[in-house]
């Protein structure tokens, strides 16, 4: 646009006003900073006072790797050497020291410059004074800015932000970092919390837990802190006590809350145990049919064929006898009341007052069936469950002396167990089949097959889904290749057809060219004989023009023929490349199809194996209101979700021998009773113990010897569990990527120059061959695990990459960023397939859900969002969080989503409908 002349003076004045206004603002911002003396109570010290100033405001741009202005401030010698402007400090002379002059804004270029990308800030008056005073003191050398000495302080209990959270492979538990603590929490019973404690500390780490990874076997954890990684282990089964009654067992039972248990032998030897230990008494009561102990441990009852004897273990001589109306099959105490179950199906209650020497029956007998009661157990305060030989199951309330619930189970049922809330029951029959019942006595599940066979089928079904997706992708590549091949063949045919017309045209213009050349030569010959002949000169001029036109036409058609021939050669070469590529694609597609058939065949075998197998359960107990532990005849303990019928875990009891049964004790402990009198007390959830440190080899405080340069901010176990990848780095300088043999504590490989800034997230591909990383340098990268070779680099985010994940088929990567976006990348060609926006704050994490393209994201705006990666559709939001969300995870079937935030609160949602199920406050 042209500006009219009359407007130029006004425009110039306006520009001058803008410029001077801008200059005034800049001048005001860059006024010299006057030193303000700090009250230190001591002399200025480099390490305490000056080094932090340089670290926070200078070092990011002036270090051994990044030397802006050729200036490195990492060491005393480097400061003396200086950069392009000469020495940065002159000891004893702050006014002649370049570093002081630019930091105090007395000399340009002012440092740090404002604004800047490193969040460096202009020095305060006190900071300027400290720098000046240190230089005037002669700039005494400290330990240096690269010194690794760390001075620790105790982390306040109130600081419990969640920076790491991950589900276990069986999805029954999750591990969460809260401040410097690591907790393992049950999904189905969130009040069940295990704390990981380093023996050298009162917590798991000294500082924030930045990352957690769970081993594929579900028995190992890796946790990351400042310059260290810790490996933790929890055994599946821990023997707490081995004891022996030294005679065959006659009967056994446990108290109401499971804090005590009693076992009696055939000659009357009595074993009384609790979580602390045991005692053995000689009662001289042979042929016991049942035994019971109360919660206080001051009453024991022993039933024989004709009577019941009651005593205080502290004074066995106080034993009294109780005449019963019919043979007793089971005994149990409720506080100071004794309940006897009989062969005729009756229940009797007995009590004794302090003033009365004998026990008296209290109230009329209770009865639901004429069949003998084969199992009788306390299930709640003043409530007992009873199972009769004919399949009658009931819960009796002793206060109201009524059966509050009753239903029929198969007559061959041998065991009956209830959840703590009594809303769910489970039974075992003589065939080893487990059935689950709701509060109304309706069967809701039937578990017939071993967990191992169900898991094998489930794993194969997952592998099949992935292989089918890969096969479909490869088949699509073949189809695209066939289309390309057809187009190449058509292009060759078209190029071949263009050759003949070009040759014909060249053939047509060749004679006229030759004739024109010959005619010109004839005239020039004549003109040579008559150089002054004006007519011949005119003829020469005309002949030259005709010759030039003919030659030009000939040259043009020659070039056209050459182009046509070149085009043909190029199209033929492209056709050959297309054929070669399509052959490779076809081969790859055939291999993928063969893999699908192979997995389908393996799946069929696993299904047949599962369908032919039997569970062979002999006992069971609820761990919480959903998880059910099942003991099989072969000594395998299987854990099931009784509501969803999903297998969770299984393990073999060490040195298994056939047992009479298991007594459930408090604290997730069990007591195995064997027929020969051996009594084995065990924990099924032992404490987590620290097995190894990676980084500092010589203890918690040996940080200076660590393999890690700074915080470890990302962790991942390889799918086969043999390797552990760690990510971190020196902020603003280097991204540190290491691969470990965690079992040996050996570093397998360091991948140099993986990123130019800290690595914040990493994930192995499903096959374990590739490793995806995301960094503060805004890049997503892929590396070969075996060689460390970089395979791909994805650029597009404008802020830190905070989360990455592979789609199960390994063909797609998703990344989450502080730029408030999620990007979907094609791993094969490196293209960006989609960008998802609409987030209120930084997207702090993401996870693909199962083998689908559904994607869950965690965001600082307090919302967990669910998307379809293929089309970017946001199909569900999970709200209710009250603070910034840093970490989360989601189950394979999307049934549960768990997220933690800045205040340490963890929330659990139903992923299917968005309902908030639990809010877990830090303690």
mmCIF file with all atom_site columns, C-alpha atoms in Angstrom, residues 386-577:
data_model
loop_
_atom_site.group_PDB
_atom_site.id
_atom_site.type_symbol
_atom_site.label_atom_id
_atom_site.label_alt_id
_atom_site.label_comp_id
_atom_site.label_asym_id
_atom_site.label_entity_id
_atom_site.label_seq_id
_atom_site.pdbx_PDB_ins_code
_atom_site.Cartn_x
_atom_site.Cartn_y
_atom_site.Cartn_z
_atom_site.occupancy
_atom_site.B_iso_or_equiv
_atom_site.pdbx_formal_charge
_atom_site.auth_seq_id
_atom_site.auth_comp_id
_atom_site.auth_asym_id
_atom_site.auth_atom_id
_atom_site.pdbx_PDB_model_num
ATOM 1   C CA . UNK A 1 386 ? -23.960 -72.677 59.013  1.00 0.00 ? 386 UNK A CA 1
ATOM 2   C CA . UNK A 1 387 ? -23.724 -75.247 56.230  1.00 0.00 ? 387 UNK A CA 1
ATOM 3   C CA . UNK A 1 388 ? -25.695 -78.487 56.509  1.00 0.00 ? 388 UNK A CA 1
ATOM 4   C CA . UNK A 1 389 ? -24.933 -81.772 54.797  1.00 0.00 ? 389 UNK A CA 1
ATOM 5   C CA . UNK A 1 390 ? -28.095 -81.455 52.658  1.00 0.00 ? 390 UNK A CA 1
ATOM 6   C CA . UNK A 1 391 ? -26.969 -78.082 51.189  1.00 0.00 ? 391 UNK A CA 1
ATOM 7   C CA . UNK A 1 392 ? -28.844 -75.773 53.534  1.00 0.00 ? 392 UNK A CA 1
ATOM 8   C CA . UNK A 1 393 ? -26.817 -72.577 53.960  1.00 0.00 ? 393 UNK A CA 1
ATOM 9   C CA . UNK A 1 394 ? -27.770 -69.922 56.470  1.00 0.00 ? 394 UNK A CA 1
ATOM 10  C CA . UNK A 1 395 ? -26.595 -66.946 58.491  1.00 0.00 ? 395 UNK A CA 1
ATOM 11  C CA . UNK A 1 396 ? -27.882 -66.963 62.084  1.00 0.00 ? 396 UNK A CA 1
ATOM 12  C CA . UNK A 1 397 ? -28.248 -63.842 64.187  1.00 0.00 ? 397 UNK A CA 1
ATOM 13  C CA . UNK A 1 398 ? -27.805 -64.848 67.827  1.00 0.00 ? 398 UNK A CA 1
ATOM 14  C CA . UNK A 1 399 ? -29.257 -61.591 69.129  1.00 0.00 ? 399 UNK A CA 1
ATOM 15  C CA . UNK A 1 400 ? -32.605 -62.080 67.396  1.00 0.00 ? 400 UNK A CA 1
ATOM 16  C CA . UNK A 1 401 ? -32.155 -65.872 67.348  1.00 0.00 ? 401 UNK A CA 1
ATOM 17  C CA . UNK A 1 402 ? -33.271 -66.030 63.721  1.00 0.00 ? 402 UNK A CA 1
ATOM 18  C CA . UNK A 1 403 ? -31.822 -67.029 60.381  1.00 0.00 ? 403 UNK A CA 1
ATOM 19  C CA . UNK A 1 404 ? -31.381 -63.667 58.632  1.00 0.00 ? 404 UNK A CA 1
ATOM 20  C CA . UNK A 1 405 ? -30.536 -65.369 55.368  1.00 0.00 ? 405 UNK A CA 1
ATOM 21  C CA . UNK A 1 406 ? -30.874 -68.846 53.975  1.00 0.00 ? 406 UNK A CA 1
ATOM 22  C CA . UNK A 1 407 ? -30.670 -70.650 50.638  1.00 0.00 ? 407 UNK A CA 1
ATOM 23  C CA . UNK A 1 408 ? -29.846 -74.007 49.131  1.00 0.00 ? 408 UNK A CA 1
ATOM 24  C CA . UNK A 1 409 ? -26.451 -74.886 47.675  1.00 0.00 ? 409 UNK A CA 1
ATOM 25  C CA . UNK A 1 410 ? -25.504 -78.203 46.033  1.00 0.00 ? 410 UNK A CA 1
ATOM 26  C CA . UNK A 1 411 ? -25.649 -81.068 48.524  1.00 0.00 ? 411 UNK A CA 1
ATOM 27  C CA . UNK A 1 412 ? -22.033 -82.015 47.856  1.00 0.00 ? 412 UNK A CA 1
ATOM 28  C CA . UNK A 1 413 ? -20.824 -78.560 49.099  1.00 0.00 ? 413 UNK A CA 1
ATOM 29  C CA . UNK A 1 414 ? -18.031 -78.814 51.653  1.00 0.00 ? 414 UNK A CA 1
ATOM 30  C CA . UNK A 1 415 ? -16.984 -75.187 52.330  1.00 0.00 ? 415 UNK A CA 1
ATOM 31  C CA . UNK A 1 416 ? -18.903 -71.932 52.700  1.00 0.00 ? 416 UNK A CA 1
ATOM 32  C CA . UNK A 1 417 ? -17.240 -68.507 53.028  1.00 0.00 ? 417 UNK A CA 1
ATOM 33  C CA . UNK A 1 418 ? -18.555 -64.944 53.149  1.00 0.00 ? 418 UNK A CA 1
ATOM 34  C CA . UNK A 1 419 ? -17.159 -61.517 52.391  1.00 0.00 ? 419 UNK A CA 1
ATOM 35  C CA . UNK A 1 420 ? -16.818 -59.163 55.336  1.00 0.00 ? 420 UNK A CA 1
ATOM 36  C CA . UNK A 1 421 ? -19.908 -57.197 54.264  1.00 0.00 ? 421 UNK A CA 1
ATOM 37  C CA . UNK A 1 422 ? -21.833 -60.507 53.889  1.00 0.00 ? 422 UNK A CA 1
ATOM 38  C CA . UNK A 1 423 ? -23.044 -59.449 50.424  1.00 0.00 ? 423 UNK A CA 1
ATOM 39  C CA . UNK A 1 424 ? -21.230 -62.253 48.634  1.00 0.00 ? 424 UNK A CA 1
ATOM 40  C CA . UNK A 1 425 ? -20.627 -65.896 49.454  1.00 0.00 ? 425 UNK A CA 1
ATOM 41  C CA . UNK A 1 426 ? -18.529 -68.610 47.867  1.00 0.00 ? 426 UNK A CA 1
ATOM 42  C CA . UNK A 1 427 ? -18.723 -72.384 48.114  1.00 0.00 ? 427 UNK A CA 1
ATOM 43  C CA . UNK A 1 428 ? -16.581 -75.381 47.202  1.00 0.00 ? 428 UNK A CA 1
ATOM 44  C CA . UNK A 1 429 ? -18.036 -78.806 46.441  1.00 0.00 ? 429 UNK A CA 1
ATOM 45  C CA . UNK A 1 430 ? -16.535 -82.292 46.477  1.00 0.00 ? 430 UNK A CA 1
ATOM 46  C CA . UNK A 1 431 ? -15.675 -81.978 42.771  1.00 0.00 ? 431 UNK A CA 1
ATOM 47  C CA . UNK A 1 432 ? -13.540 -78.901 43.407  1.00 0.00 ? 432 UNK A CA 1
ATOM 48  C CA . UNK A 1 433 ? -15.974 -76.483 41.733  1.00 0.00 ? 433 UNK A CA 1
ATOM 49  C CA . UNK A 1 434 ? -16.205 -72.949 43.164  1.00 0.00 ? 434 UNK A CA 1
ATOM 50  C CA . UNK A 1 435 ? -19.523 -71.123 43.049  1.00 0.00 ? 435 UNK A CA 1
ATOM 51  C CA . UNK A 1 436 ? -20.172 -67.491 43.929  1.00 0.00 ? 436 UNK A CA 1
ATOM 52  C CA . UNK A 1 437 ? -23.527 -66.323 45.341  1.00 0.00 ? 437 UNK A CA 1
ATOM 53  C CA . UNK A 1 438 ? -25.056 -62.908 45.841  1.00 0.00 ? 438 UNK A CA 1
ATOM 54  C CA . UNK A 1 439 ? -26.873 -61.668 48.965  1.00 0.00 ? 439 UNK A CA 1
ATOM 55  C CA . UNK A 1 440 ? -30.143 -63.190 47.717  1.00 0.00 ? 440 UNK A CA 1
ATOM 56  C CA . UNK A 1 441 ? -28.673 -66.656 47.330  1.00 0.00 ? 441 UNK A CA 1
ATOM 57  C CA . UNK A 1 442 ? -28.490 -66.398 43.542  1.00 0.00 ? 442 UNK A CA 1
ATOM 58  C CA . UNK A 1 443 ? -25.489 -68.019 41.870  1.00 0.00 ? 443 UNK A CA 1
ATOM 59  C CA . UNK A 1 444 ? -23.588 -65.316 39.944  1.00 0.00 ? 444 UNK A CA 1
ATOM 60  C CA . UNK A 1 445 ? -20.395 -67.141 38.994  1.00 0.00 ? 445 UNK A CA 1
ATOM 61  C CA . UNK A 1 446 ? -19.070 -70.656 38.559  1.00 0.00 ? 446 UNK A CA 1
ATOM 62  C CA . UNK A 1 447 ? -15.320 -71.232 38.478  1.00 0.00 ? 447 UNK A CA 1
ATOM 63  C CA . UNK A 1 448 ? -14.519 -74.584 36.903  1.00 0.00 ? 448 UNK A CA 1
ATOM 64  C CA . UNK A 1 449 ? -11.058 -74.178 35.402  1.00 0.00 ? 449 UNK A CA 1
ATOM 65  C CA . UNK A 1 450 ? -7.615  -73.366 36.816  1.00 0.00 ? 450 UNK A CA 1
ATOM 66  C CA . UNK A 1 451 ? -6.528  -69.731 36.634  1.00 0.00 ? 451 UNK A CA 1
ATOM 67  C CA . UNK A 1 452 ? -3.439  -70.680 34.629  1.00 0.00 ? 452 UNK A CA 1
ATOM 68  C CA . UNK A 1 453 ? -5.543  -72.078 31.786  1.00 0.00 ? 453 UNK A CA 1
ATOM 69  C CA . UNK A 1 454 ? -7.880  -69.083 31.800  1.00 0.00 ? 454 UNK A CA 1
ATOM 70  C CA . UNK A 1 455 ? -4.896  -66.709 31.730  1.00 0.00 ? 455 UNK A CA 1
ATOM 71  C CA . UNK A 1 456 ? -3.250  -68.645 28.881  1.00 0.00 ? 456 UNK A CA 1
ATOM 72  C CA . UNK A 1 457 ? -6.419  -68.281 26.811  1.00 0.00 ? 457 UNK A CA 1
ATOM 73  C CA . UNK A 1 458 ? -6.736  -64.594 27.677  1.00 0.00 ? 458 UNK A CA 1
ATOM 74  C CA . UNK A 1 459 ? -3.093  -63.915 26.731  1.00 0.00 ? 459 UNK A CA 1
ATOM 75  C CA . UNK A 1 460 ? -3.531  -65.735 23.419  1.00 0.00 ? 460 UNK A CA 1
ATOM 76  C CA . UNK A 1 461 ? -6.721  -63.815 22.677  1.00 0.00 ? 461 UNK A CA 1
ATOM 77  C CA . UNK A 1 462 ? -4.797  -60.585 23.215  1.00 0.00 ? 462 UNK A CA 1
ATOM 78  C CA . UNK A 1 463 ? -1.919  -61.753 21.028  1.00 0.00 ? 463 UNK A CA 1
ATOM 79  C CA . UNK A 1 464 ? -4.424  -62.747 18.334  1.00 0.00 ? 464 UNK A CA 1
ATOM 80  C CA . UNK A 1 465 ? -6.071  -59.315 18.371  1.00 0.00 ? 465 UNK A CA 1
ATOM 81  C CA . UNK A 1 466 ? -2.665  -57.647 17.965  1.00 0.00 ? 466 UNK A CA 1
ATOM 82  C CA . UNK A 1 467 ? -1.539  -60.024 15.193  1.00 0.00 ? 467 UNK A CA 1
ATOM 83  C CA . UNK A 1 468 ? -4.809  -59.493 13.314  1.00 0.00 ? 468 UNK A CA 1
ATOM 84  C CA . UNK A 1 469 ? -4.337  -55.726 13.483  1.00 0.00 ? 469 UNK A CA 1
ATOM 85  C CA . UNK A 1 470 ? -0.786  -56.076 12.154  1.00 0.00 ? 470 UNK A CA 1
ATOM 86  C CA . UNK A 1 471 ? -1.956  -58.481 9.438   1.00 0.00 ? 471 UNK A CA 1
ATOM 87  C CA . UNK A 1 472 ? -4.690  -56.050 8.390   1.00 0.00 ? 472 UNK A CA 1
ATOM 88  C CA . UNK A 1 473 ? -2.125  -53.250 8.235   1.00 0.00 ? 473 UNK A CA 1
ATOM 89  C CA . UNK A 1 474 ? 0.239   -55.329 6.112   1.00 0.00 ? 474 UNK A CA 1
ATOM 90  C CA . UNK A 1 475 ? -2.575  -56.445 3.826   1.00 0.00 ? 475 UNK A CA 1
ATOM 91  C CA . UNK A 1 476 ? -3.550  -52.822 3.342   1.00 0.00 ? 476 UNK A CA 1
ATOM 92  C CA . UNK A 1 477 ? 0.062   -52.034 2.404   1.00 0.00 ? 477 UNK A CA 1
ATOM 93  C CA . UNK A 1 478 ? -0.107  -54.801 -0.212  1.00 0.00 ? 478 UNK A CA 1
ATOM 94  C CA . UNK A 1 479 ? -3.333  -53.365 -1.624  1.00 0.00 ? 479 UNK A CA 1
ATOM 95  C CA . UNK A 1 480 ? -1.803  -49.900 -1.752  1.00 0.00 ? 480 UNK A CA 1
ATOM 96  C CA . UNK A 1 481 ? 1.262   -51.450 -3.369  1.00 0.00 ? 481 UNK A CA 1
ATOM 97  C CA . UNK A 1 482 ? -0.863  -53.199 -5.962  1.00 0.00 ? 482 UNK A CA 1
ATOM 98  C CA . UNK A 1 483 ? -2.568  -49.922 -6.758  1.00 0.00 ? 483 UNK A CA 1
ATOM 99  C CA . UNK A 1 484 ? 0.821   -48.250 -7.064  1.00 0.00 ? 484 UNK A CA 1
ATOM 100 C CA . UNK A 1 485 ? 2.096   -51.126 -9.241  1.00 0.00 ? 485 UNK A CA 1
ATOM 101 C CA . UNK A 1 486 ? -0.881  -50.789 -11.564 1.00 0.00 ? 486 UNK A CA 1
ATOM 102 C CA . UNK A 1 487 ? -0.304  -47.052 -11.808 1.00 0.00 ? 487 UNK A CA 1
ATOM 103 C CA . UNK A 1 488 ? 3.380   -47.662 -12.563 1.00 0.00 ? 488 UNK A CA 1
ATOM 104 C CA . UNK A 1 489 ? 2.526   -50.172 -15.283 1.00 0.00 ? 489 UNK A CA 1
ATOM 105 C CA . UNK A 1 490 ? 0.084   -47.717 -16.813 1.00 0.00 ? 490 UNK A CA 1
ATOM 106 C CA . UNK A 1 491 ? 2.739   -44.995 -16.630 1.00 0.00 ? 491 UNK A CA 1
ATOM 107 C CA . UNK A 1 492 ? 5.224   -47.252 -18.461 1.00 0.00 ? 492 UNK A CA 1
ATOM 108 C CA . UNK A 1 493 ? 2.654   -48.039 -21.132 1.00 0.00 ? 493 UNK A CA 1
ATOM 109 C CA . UNK A 1 494 ? 1.901   -44.356 -21.514 1.00 0.00 ? 494 UNK A CA 1
ATOM 110 C CA . UNK A 1 495 ? 5.619   -43.556 -21.755 1.00 0.00 ? 495 UNK A CA 1
ATOM 111 C CA . UNK A 1 496 ? 6.115   -46.306 -24.351 1.00 0.00 ? 496 UNK A CA 1
ATOM 112 C CA . UNK A 1 497 ? 3.236   -44.941 -26.407 1.00 0.00 ? 497 UNK A CA 1
ATOM 113 C CA . UNK A 1 498 ? 4.825   -41.488 -26.339 1.00 0.00 ? 498 UNK A CA 1
ATOM 114 C CA . UNK A 1 499 ? 8.046   -42.771 -27.942 1.00 0.00 ? 499 UNK A CA 1
ATOM 115 C CA . UNK A 1 500 ? 6.674   -43.598 -31.436 1.00 0.00 ? 500 UNK A CA 1
ATOM 116 C CA . UNK A 1 501 ? 4.923   -40.251 -31.996 1.00 0.00 ? 501 UNK A CA 1
ATOM 117 C CA . UNK A 1 502 ? 8.114   -38.492 -30.939 1.00 0.00 ? 502 UNK A CA 1
ATOM 118 C CA . UNK A 1 503 ? 10.145  -40.599 -33.347 1.00 0.00 ? 503 UNK A CA 1
ATOM 119 C CA . UNK A 1 504 ? 7.656   -39.901 -36.150 1.00 0.00 ? 504 UNK A CA 1
ATOM 120 C CA . UNK A 1 505 ? 7.766   -36.187 -35.513 1.00 0.00 ? 505 UNK A CA 1
ATOM 121 C CA . UNK A 1 506 ? 11.563  -36.255 -35.526 1.00 0.00 ? 506 UNK A CA 1
ATOM 122 C CA . UNK A 1 507 ? 11.507  -38.252 -38.748 1.00 0.00 ? 507 UNK A CA 1
ATOM 123 C CA . UNK A 1 508 ? 9.228   -35.616 -40.316 1.00 0.00 ? 508 UNK A CA 1
ATOM 124 C CA . UNK A 1 509 ? 11.432  -32.653 -39.431 1.00 0.00 ? 509 UNK A CA 1
ATOM 125 C CA . UNK A 1 510 ? 14.753  -34.290 -40.353 1.00 0.00 ? 510 UNK A CA 1
ATOM 126 C CA . UNK A 1 511 ? 14.523  -33.936 -44.220 1.00 0.00 ? 511 UNK A CA 1
ATOM 127 C CA . UNK A 1 512 ? 13.448  -30.254 -44.096 1.00 0.00 ? 512 UNK A CA 1
ATOM 128 C CA . UNK A 1 513 ? 16.375  -29.566 -41.801 1.00 0.00 ? 513 UNK A CA 1
ATOM 129 C CA . UNK A 1 514 ? 18.799  -31.380 -44.140 1.00 0.00 ? 514 UNK A CA 1
ATOM 130 C CA . UNK A 1 515 ? 17.343  -29.578 -47.167 1.00 0.00 ? 515 UNK A CA 1
ATOM 131 C CA . UNK A 1 516 ? 17.576  -26.191 -45.491 1.00 0.00 ? 516 UNK A CA 1
ATOM 132 C CA . UNK A 1 517 ? 21.202  -26.837 -44.537 1.00 0.00 ? 517 UNK A CA 1
ATOM 133 C CA . UNK A 1 518 ? 22.050  -27.967 -48.080 1.00 0.00 ? 518 UNK A CA 1
ATOM 134 C CA . UNK A 1 519 ? 20.288  -24.967 -49.658 1.00 0.00 ? 519 UNK A CA 1
ATOM 135 C CA . UNK A 1 520 ? 22.175  -22.566 -47.398 1.00 0.00 ? 520 UNK A CA 1
ATOM 136 C CA . UNK A 1 521 ? 25.469  -24.216 -48.260 1.00 0.00 ? 521 UNK A CA 1
ATOM 137 C CA . UNK A 1 522 ? 24.691  -23.904 -52.037 1.00 0.00 ? 522 UNK A CA 1
ATOM 138 C CA . UNK A 1 523 ? 23.906  -20.195 -51.773 1.00 0.00 ? 523 UNK A CA 1
ATOM 139 C CA . UNK A 1 524 ? 26.984  -19.543 -49.617 1.00 0.00 ? 524 UNK A CA 1
ATOM 140 C CA . UNK A 1 525 ? 29.100  -21.279 -52.293 1.00 0.00 ? 525 UNK A CA 1
ATOM 141 C CA . UNK A 1 526 ? 27.700  -18.977 -54.956 1.00 0.00 ? 526 UNK A CA 1
ATOM 142 C CA . UNK A 1 527 ? 28.131  -15.941 -52.765 1.00 0.00 ? 527 UNK A CA 1
ATOM 143 C CA . UNK A 1 528 ? 31.754  -16.833 -52.273 1.00 0.00 ? 528 UNK A CA 1
ATOM 144 C CA . UNK A 1 529 ? 32.172  -16.488 -56.040 1.00 0.00 ? 529 UNK A CA 1
ATOM 145 C CA . UNK A 1 530 ? 30.143  -13.252 -56.182 1.00 0.00 ? 530 UNK A CA 1
ATOM 146 C CA . UNK A 1 531 ? 30.547  -11.580 -52.770 1.00 0.00 ? 531 UNK A CA 1
ATOM 147 C CA . UNK A 1 532 ? 28.984  -8.337  -53.890 1.00 0.00 ? 532 UNK A CA 1
ATOM 148 C CA . UNK A 1 533 ? 25.877  -9.819  -55.405 1.00 0.00 ? 533 UNK A CA 1
ATOM 149 C CA . UNK A 1 534 ? 22.995  -8.166  -53.576 1.00 0.00 ? 534 UNK A CA 1
ATOM 150 C CA . UNK A 1 535 ? 20.464  -10.758 -54.686 1.00 0.00 ? 535 UNK A CA 1
ATOM 151 C CA . UNK A 1 536 ? 22.585  -13.620 -53.438 1.00 0.00 ? 536 UNK A CA 1
ATOM 152 C CA . UNK A 1 537 ? 22.907  -11.853 -50.092 1.00 0.00 ? 537 UNK A CA 1
ATOM 153 C CA . UNK A 1 538 ? 19.122  -11.634 -49.810 1.00 0.00 ? 538 UNK A CA 1
ATOM 154 C CA . UNK A 1 539 ? 18.881  -15.316 -50.709 1.00 0.00 ? 539 UNK A CA 1
ATOM 155 C CA . UNK A 1 540 ? 21.525  -16.120 -48.106 1.00 0.00 ? 540 UNK A CA 1
ATOM 156 C CA . UNK A 1 541 ? 19.603  -14.253 -45.420 1.00 0.00 ? 541 UNK A CA 1
ATOM 157 C CA . UNK A 1 542 ? 16.383  -16.058 -46.294 1.00 0.00 ? 542 UNK A CA 1
ATOM 158 C CA . UNK A 1 543 ? 18.171  -19.443 -46.410 1.00 0.00 ? 543 UNK A CA 1
ATOM 159 C CA . UNK A 1 544 ? 19.759  -18.859 -42.997 1.00 0.00 ? 544 UNK A CA 1
ATOM 160 C CA . UNK A 1 545 ? 16.403  -18.052 -41.505 1.00 0.00 ? 545 UNK A CA 1
ATOM 161 C CA . UNK A 1 546 ? 14.869  -21.143 -43.053 1.00 0.00 ? 546 UNK A CA 1
ATOM 162 C CA . UNK A 1 547 ? 17.812  -23.266 -41.883 1.00 0.00 ? 547 UNK A CA 1
ATOM 163 C CA . UNK A 1 548 ? 17.598  -21.900 -38.325 1.00 0.00 ? 548 UNK A CA 1
ATOM 164 C CA . UNK A 1 549 ? 13.876  -22.592 -38.156 1.00 0.00 ? 549 UNK A CA 1
ATOM 165 C CA . UNK A 1 550 ? 14.343  -26.124 -39.465 1.00 0.00 ? 550 UNK A CA 1
ATOM 166 C CA . UNK A 1 551 ? 17.234  -26.850 -37.098 1.00 0.00 ? 551 UNK A CA 1
ATOM 167 C CA . UNK A 1 552 ? 15.268  -25.448 -34.156 1.00 0.00 ? 552 UNK A CA 1
ATOM 168 C CA . UNK A 1 553 ? 12.337  -27.647 -35.022 1.00 0.00 ? 553 UNK A CA 1
ATOM 169 C CA . UNK A 1 554 ? 14.641  -30.640 -35.347 1.00 0.00 ? 554 UNK A CA 1
ATOM 170 C CA . UNK A 1 555 ? 16.340  -29.865 -32.013 1.00 0.00 ? 555 UNK A CA 1
ATOM 171 C CA . UNK A 1 556 ? 12.965  -29.415 -30.323 1.00 0.00 ? 556 UNK A CA 1
ATOM 172 C CA . UNK A 1 557 ? 11.745  -32.804 -31.523 1.00 0.00 ? 557 UNK A CA 1
ATOM 173 C CA . UNK A 1 558 ? 15.082  -34.410 -30.646 1.00 0.00 ? 558 UNK A CA 1
ATOM 174 C CA . UNK A 1 559 ? 14.681  -33.076 -27.105 1.00 0.00 ? 559 UNK A CA 1
ATOM 175 C CA . UNK A 1 560 ? 11.090  -34.293 -26.982 1.00 0.00 ? 560 UNK A CA 1
ATOM 176 C CA . UNK A 1 561 ? 12.197  -37.773 -28.006 1.00 0.00 ? 561 UNK A CA 1
ATOM 177 C CA . UNK A 1 562 ? 15.002  -37.701 -25.457 1.00 0.00 ? 562 UNK A CA 1
ATOM 178 C CA . UNK A 1 563 ? 12.551  -36.670 -22.736 1.00 0.00 ? 563 UNK A CA 1
ATOM 179 C CA . UNK A 1 564 ? 10.153  -39.404 -23.744 1.00 0.00 ? 564 UNK A CA 1
ATOM 180 C CA . UNK A 1 565 ? 12.947  -41.991 -23.612 1.00 0.00 ? 565 UNK A CA 1
ATOM 181 C CA . UNK A 1 566 ? 14.140  -40.641 -20.241 1.00 0.00 ? 566 UNK A CA 1
ATOM 182 C CA . UNK A 1 567 ? 10.583  -40.718 -18.937 1.00 0.00 ? 567 UNK A CA 1
ATOM 183 C CA . UNK A 1 568 ? 10.258  -44.291 -20.085 1.00 0.00 ? 568 UNK A CA 1
ATOM 184 C CA . UNK A 1 569 ? 13.461  -45.301 -18.294 1.00 0.00 ? 569 UNK A CA 1
ATOM 185 C CA . UNK A 1 570 ? 12.374  -43.528 -15.115 1.00 0.00 ? 570 UNK A CA 1
ATOM 186 C CA . UNK A 1 571 ? 8.954   -45.136 -15.208 1.00 0.00 ? 571 UNK A CA 1
ATOM 187 C CA . UNK A 1 572 ? 10.503  -48.546 -15.817 1.00 0.00 ? 572 UNK A CA 1
ATOM 188 C CA . UNK A 1 573 ? 12.858  -48.028 -12.865 1.00 0.00 ? 573 UNK A CA 1
ATOM 189 C CA . UNK A 1 574 ? 9.928   -46.928 -10.710 1.00 0.00 ? 574 UNK A CA 1
ATOM 190 C CA . UNK A 1 575 ? 8.003   -49.981 -11.853 1.00 0.00 ? 575 UNK A CA 1
ATOM 191 C CA . UNK A 1 576 ? 10.867  -52.279 -10.852 1.00 0.00 ? 576 UNK A CA 1
ATOM 192 C CA . UNK A 1 577 ? 11.122  -50.591 -7.456  1.00 0.00 ? 577 UNK A CA 1
#
